[in-house]
Coordinates of N, CA and C in Angstrom, one line a residue:
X1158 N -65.9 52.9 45.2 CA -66.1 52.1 44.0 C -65.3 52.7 42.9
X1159 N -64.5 51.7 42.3 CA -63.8 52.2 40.9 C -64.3 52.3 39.8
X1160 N -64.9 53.4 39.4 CA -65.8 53.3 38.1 C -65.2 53.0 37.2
X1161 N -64.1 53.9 37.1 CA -62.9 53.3 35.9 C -63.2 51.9 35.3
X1162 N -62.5 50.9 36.3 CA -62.6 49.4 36.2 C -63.9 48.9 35.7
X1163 N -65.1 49.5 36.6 CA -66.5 49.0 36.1 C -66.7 49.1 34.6
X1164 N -66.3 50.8 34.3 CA -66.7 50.9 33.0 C -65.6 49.9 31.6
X1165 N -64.7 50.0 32.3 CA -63.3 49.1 31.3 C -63.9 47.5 31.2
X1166 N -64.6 47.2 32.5 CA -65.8 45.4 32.6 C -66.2 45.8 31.2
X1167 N -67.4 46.5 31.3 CA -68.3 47.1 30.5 C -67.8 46.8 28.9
X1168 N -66.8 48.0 28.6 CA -66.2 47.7 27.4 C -65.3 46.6 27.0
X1169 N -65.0 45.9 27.6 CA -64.0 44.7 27.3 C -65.2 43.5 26.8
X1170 N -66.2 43.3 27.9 CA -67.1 42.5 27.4 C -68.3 42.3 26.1
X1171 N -68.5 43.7 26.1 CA -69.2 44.1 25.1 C -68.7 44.0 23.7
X1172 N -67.2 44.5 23.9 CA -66.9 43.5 22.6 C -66.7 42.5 22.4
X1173 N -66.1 41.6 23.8 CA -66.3 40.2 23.4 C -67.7 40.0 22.3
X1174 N -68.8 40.6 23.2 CA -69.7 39.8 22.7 C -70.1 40.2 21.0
X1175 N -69.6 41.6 20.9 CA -70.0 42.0 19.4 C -69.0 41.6 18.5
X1176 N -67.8 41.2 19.0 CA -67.2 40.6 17.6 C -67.0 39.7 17.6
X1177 N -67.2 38.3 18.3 CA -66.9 37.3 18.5 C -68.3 36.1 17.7
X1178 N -68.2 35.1 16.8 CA -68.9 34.6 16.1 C -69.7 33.5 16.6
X1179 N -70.5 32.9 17.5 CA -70.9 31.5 17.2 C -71.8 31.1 18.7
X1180 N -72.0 32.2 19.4 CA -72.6 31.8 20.9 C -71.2 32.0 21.7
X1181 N -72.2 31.6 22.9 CA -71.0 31.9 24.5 C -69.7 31.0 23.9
X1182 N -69.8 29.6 24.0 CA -69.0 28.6 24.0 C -67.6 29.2 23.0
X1183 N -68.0 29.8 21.9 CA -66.9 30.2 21.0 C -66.7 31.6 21.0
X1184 N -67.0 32.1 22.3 CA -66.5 33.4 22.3 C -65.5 33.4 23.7
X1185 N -65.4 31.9 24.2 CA -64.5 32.0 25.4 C -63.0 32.8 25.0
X1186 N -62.4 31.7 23.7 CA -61.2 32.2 23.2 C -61.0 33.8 23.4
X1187 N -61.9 34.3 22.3 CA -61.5 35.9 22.7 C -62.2 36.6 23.8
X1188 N -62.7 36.1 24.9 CA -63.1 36.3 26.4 C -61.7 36.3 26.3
X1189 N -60.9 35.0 26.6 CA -59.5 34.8 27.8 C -58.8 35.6 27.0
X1190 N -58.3 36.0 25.7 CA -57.4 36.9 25.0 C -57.3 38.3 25.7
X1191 N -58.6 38.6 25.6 CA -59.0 39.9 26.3 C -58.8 40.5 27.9
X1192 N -58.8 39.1 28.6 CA -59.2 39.7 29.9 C -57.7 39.1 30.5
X1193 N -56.7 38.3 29.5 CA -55.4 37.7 29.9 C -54.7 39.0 29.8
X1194 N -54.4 39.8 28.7 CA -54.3 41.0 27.9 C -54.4 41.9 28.7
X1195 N -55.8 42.4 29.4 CA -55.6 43.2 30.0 C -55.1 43.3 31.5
X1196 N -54.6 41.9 32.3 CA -54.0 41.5 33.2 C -54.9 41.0 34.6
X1197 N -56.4 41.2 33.8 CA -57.0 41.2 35.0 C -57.3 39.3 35.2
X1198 N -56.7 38.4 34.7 CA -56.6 37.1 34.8 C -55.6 36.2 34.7
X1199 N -55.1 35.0 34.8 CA -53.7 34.4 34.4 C -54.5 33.5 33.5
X1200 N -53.9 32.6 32.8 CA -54.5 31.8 31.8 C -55.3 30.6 32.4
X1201 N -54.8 30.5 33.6 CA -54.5 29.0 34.8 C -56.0 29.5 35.6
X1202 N -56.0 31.0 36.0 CA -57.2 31.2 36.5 C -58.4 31.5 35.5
X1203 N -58.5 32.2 34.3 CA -59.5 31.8 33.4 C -60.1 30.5 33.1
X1204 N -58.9 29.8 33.0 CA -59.5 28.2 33.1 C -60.5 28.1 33.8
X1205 N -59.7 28.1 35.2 CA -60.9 27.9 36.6 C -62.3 28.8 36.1
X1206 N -62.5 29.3 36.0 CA -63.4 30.3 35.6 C -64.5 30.0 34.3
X1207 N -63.9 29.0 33.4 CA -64.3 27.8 32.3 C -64.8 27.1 33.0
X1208 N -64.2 26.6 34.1 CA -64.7 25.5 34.4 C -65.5 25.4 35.4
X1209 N -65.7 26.4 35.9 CA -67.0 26.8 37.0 C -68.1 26.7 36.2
X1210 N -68.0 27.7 34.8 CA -69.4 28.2 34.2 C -69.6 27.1 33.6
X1211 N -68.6 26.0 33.0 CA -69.2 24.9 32.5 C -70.0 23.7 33.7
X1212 N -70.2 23.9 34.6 CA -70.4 23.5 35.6 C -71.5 23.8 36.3
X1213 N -72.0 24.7 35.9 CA -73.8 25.2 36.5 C -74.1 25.4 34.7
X1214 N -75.6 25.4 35.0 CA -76.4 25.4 34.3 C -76.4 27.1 33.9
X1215 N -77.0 26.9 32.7 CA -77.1 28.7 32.2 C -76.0 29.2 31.1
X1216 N -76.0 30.3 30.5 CA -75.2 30.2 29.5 C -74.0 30.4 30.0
X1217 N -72.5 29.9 29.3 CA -71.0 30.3 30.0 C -70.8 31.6 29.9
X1218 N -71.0 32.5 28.7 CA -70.5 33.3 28.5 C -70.9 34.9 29.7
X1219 N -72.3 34.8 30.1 CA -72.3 35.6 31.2 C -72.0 35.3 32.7
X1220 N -71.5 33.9 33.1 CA -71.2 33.1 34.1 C -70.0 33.7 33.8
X1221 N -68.8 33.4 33.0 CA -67.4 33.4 33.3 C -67.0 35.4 33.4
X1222 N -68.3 36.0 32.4 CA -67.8 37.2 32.9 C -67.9 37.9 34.2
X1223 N -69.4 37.4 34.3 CA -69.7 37.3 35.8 C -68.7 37.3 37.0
X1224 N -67.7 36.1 37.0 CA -66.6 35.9 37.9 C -65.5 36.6 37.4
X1225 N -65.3 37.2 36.6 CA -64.3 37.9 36.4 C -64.4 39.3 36.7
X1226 N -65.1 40.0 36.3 CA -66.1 41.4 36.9 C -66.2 41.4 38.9
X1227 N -66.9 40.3 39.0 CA -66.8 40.0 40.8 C -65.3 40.1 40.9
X1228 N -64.5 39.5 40.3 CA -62.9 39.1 40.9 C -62.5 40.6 41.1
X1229 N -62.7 41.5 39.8 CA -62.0 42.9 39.8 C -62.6 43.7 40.6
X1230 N -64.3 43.9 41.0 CA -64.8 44.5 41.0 C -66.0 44.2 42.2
X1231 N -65.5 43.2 43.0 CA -67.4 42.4 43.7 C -68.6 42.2 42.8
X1232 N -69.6 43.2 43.0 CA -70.8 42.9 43.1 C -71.1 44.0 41.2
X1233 N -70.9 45.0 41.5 CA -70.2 46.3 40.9 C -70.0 45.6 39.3
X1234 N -68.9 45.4 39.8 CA -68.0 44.3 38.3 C -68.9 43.9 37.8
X1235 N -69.1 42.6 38.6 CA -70.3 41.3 37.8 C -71.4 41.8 37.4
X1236 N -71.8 43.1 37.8 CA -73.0 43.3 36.6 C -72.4 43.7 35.6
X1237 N -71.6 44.7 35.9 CA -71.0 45.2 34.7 C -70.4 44.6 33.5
X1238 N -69.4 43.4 33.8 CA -69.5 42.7 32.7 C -70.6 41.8 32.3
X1239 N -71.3 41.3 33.1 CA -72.8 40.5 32.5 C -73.3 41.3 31.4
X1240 N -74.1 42.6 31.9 CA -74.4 43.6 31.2 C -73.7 43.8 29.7
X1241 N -71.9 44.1 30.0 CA -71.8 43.9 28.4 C -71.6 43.0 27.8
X1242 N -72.0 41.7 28.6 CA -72.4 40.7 27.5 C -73.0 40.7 27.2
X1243 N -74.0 40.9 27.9 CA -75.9 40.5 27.1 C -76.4 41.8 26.2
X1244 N -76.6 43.0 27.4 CA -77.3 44.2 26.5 C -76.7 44.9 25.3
X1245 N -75.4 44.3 24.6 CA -75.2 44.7 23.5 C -76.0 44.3 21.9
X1246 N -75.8 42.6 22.1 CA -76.9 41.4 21.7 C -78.0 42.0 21.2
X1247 N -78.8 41.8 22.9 CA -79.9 42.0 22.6 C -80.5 43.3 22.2
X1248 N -79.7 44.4 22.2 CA -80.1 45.6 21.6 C -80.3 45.6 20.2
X1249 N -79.1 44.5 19.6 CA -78.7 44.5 18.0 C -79.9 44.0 17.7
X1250 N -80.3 43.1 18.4 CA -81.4 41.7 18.0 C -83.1 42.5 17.7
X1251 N -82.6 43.6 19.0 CA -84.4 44.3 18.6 C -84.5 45.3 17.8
X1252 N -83.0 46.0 17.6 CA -83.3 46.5 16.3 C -83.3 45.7 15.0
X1253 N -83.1 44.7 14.8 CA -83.2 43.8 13.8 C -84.5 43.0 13.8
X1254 N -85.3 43.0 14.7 CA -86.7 42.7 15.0 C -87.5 44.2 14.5
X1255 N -87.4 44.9 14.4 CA -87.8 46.1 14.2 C -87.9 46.5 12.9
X1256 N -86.5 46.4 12.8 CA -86.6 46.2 10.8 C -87.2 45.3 10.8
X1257 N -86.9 44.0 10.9 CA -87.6 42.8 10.1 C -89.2 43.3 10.0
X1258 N -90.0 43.5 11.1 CA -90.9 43.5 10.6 C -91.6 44.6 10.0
X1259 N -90.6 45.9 9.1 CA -91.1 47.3 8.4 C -90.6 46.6 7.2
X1260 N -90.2 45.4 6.9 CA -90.2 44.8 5.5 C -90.8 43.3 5.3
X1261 N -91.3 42.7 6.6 CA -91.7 41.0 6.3 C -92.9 41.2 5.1
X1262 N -93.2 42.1 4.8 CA -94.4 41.8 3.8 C -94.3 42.0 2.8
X1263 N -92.9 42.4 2.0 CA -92.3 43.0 1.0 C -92.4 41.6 0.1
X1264 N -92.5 41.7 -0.8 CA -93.0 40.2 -1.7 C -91.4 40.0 -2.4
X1265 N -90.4 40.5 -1.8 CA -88.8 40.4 -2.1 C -88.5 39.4 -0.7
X1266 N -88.9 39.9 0.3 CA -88.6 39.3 1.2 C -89.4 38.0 1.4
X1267 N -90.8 37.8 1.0 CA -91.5 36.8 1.2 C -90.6 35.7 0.2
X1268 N -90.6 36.2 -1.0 CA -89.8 34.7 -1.7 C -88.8 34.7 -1.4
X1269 N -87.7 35.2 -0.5 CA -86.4 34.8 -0.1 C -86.9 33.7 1.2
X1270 N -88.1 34.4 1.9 CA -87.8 32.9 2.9 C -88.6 31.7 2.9
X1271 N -89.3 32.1 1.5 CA -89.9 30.6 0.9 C -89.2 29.9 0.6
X1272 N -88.2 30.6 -0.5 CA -87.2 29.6 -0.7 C -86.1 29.2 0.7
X1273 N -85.8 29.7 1.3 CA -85.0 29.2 2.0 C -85.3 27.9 2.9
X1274 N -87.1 27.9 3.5 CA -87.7 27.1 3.6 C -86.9 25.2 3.5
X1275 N -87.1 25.2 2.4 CA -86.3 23.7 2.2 C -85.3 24.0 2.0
X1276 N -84.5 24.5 2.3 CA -83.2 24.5 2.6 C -83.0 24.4 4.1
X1277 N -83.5 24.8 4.9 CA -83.8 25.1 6.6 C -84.0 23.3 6.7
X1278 N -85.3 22.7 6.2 CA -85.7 21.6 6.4 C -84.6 20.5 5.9
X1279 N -83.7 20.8 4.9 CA -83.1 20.0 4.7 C -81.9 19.6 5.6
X1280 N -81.5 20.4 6.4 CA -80.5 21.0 7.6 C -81.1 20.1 8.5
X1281 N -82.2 20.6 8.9 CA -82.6 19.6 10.1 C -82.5 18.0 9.6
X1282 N -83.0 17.6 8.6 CA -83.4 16.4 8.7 C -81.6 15.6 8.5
X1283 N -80.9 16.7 8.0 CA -79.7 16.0 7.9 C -78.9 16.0 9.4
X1284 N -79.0 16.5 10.0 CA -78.7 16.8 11.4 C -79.5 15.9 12.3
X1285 N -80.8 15.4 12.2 CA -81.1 14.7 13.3 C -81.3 13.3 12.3
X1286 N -80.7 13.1 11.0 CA -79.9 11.8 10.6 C -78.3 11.3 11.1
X1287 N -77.6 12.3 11.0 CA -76.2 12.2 11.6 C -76.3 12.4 13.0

């Protein structure tokens, strides 16, 4: 097994996922930049690799790393880059769950998301008017 490779899955994905803005779907761009870059794909086969994950159900972003990680790596790979797609996320997410709630009672924080409140509701109702 080449750890090397596993670990390089690892780190290539992980940043996809930590610098990249908007969910799976808009992190493909810098997915293919990354993994064209580092030679482990052609642009022609990333595609194919779009177009598998858009094709099953589930999110793209750990589908396409998925096959890419398998391609370099089998079995090995594809966790490895799944893994740094996801467990970077959700690491950030629970320490940000963690804080949030050693301040949700802070009467600074209560009126910021009172007010935001209708602002939130006005989003939806404009969104499921258009």
């Amino acid at each position: 097994m080449n750890w090397k490779i596993i670990w390089e899955l690892f780190l290539v994905f992980s940043r996809v996922a930590l610098f990249s803005w908007g969910g799976g779907p808009a992190s493909m761009g810098m997915m293919q930049r990354e993994v064209v870059s580092a030679g482990w794909t052609t642009p022609e086969e990333f595609a194919d690799a779009l177009a598998i994950g858009n094709a099953l159900p589930g999110p793209i972003a750990p589908q396409v790393s998925a096959y890419i990680g398998y391609k370099l790596a089998g079995l090995a790979g594809a966790v490895s880059a799944v893994t740094g797609t996801v467990l970077p996320t959700t690491l950030l997410m629970l320490v940000m769950v963690i804080f949030f709630f050693g301040i949700k009672d802070s009467p600074t924080v209560a009126a910021m998301l009172k007010a935001v409140r209708p602002v939130i509701v006005g989003l939806m109702l404009w969104t499921a008017y258009t």
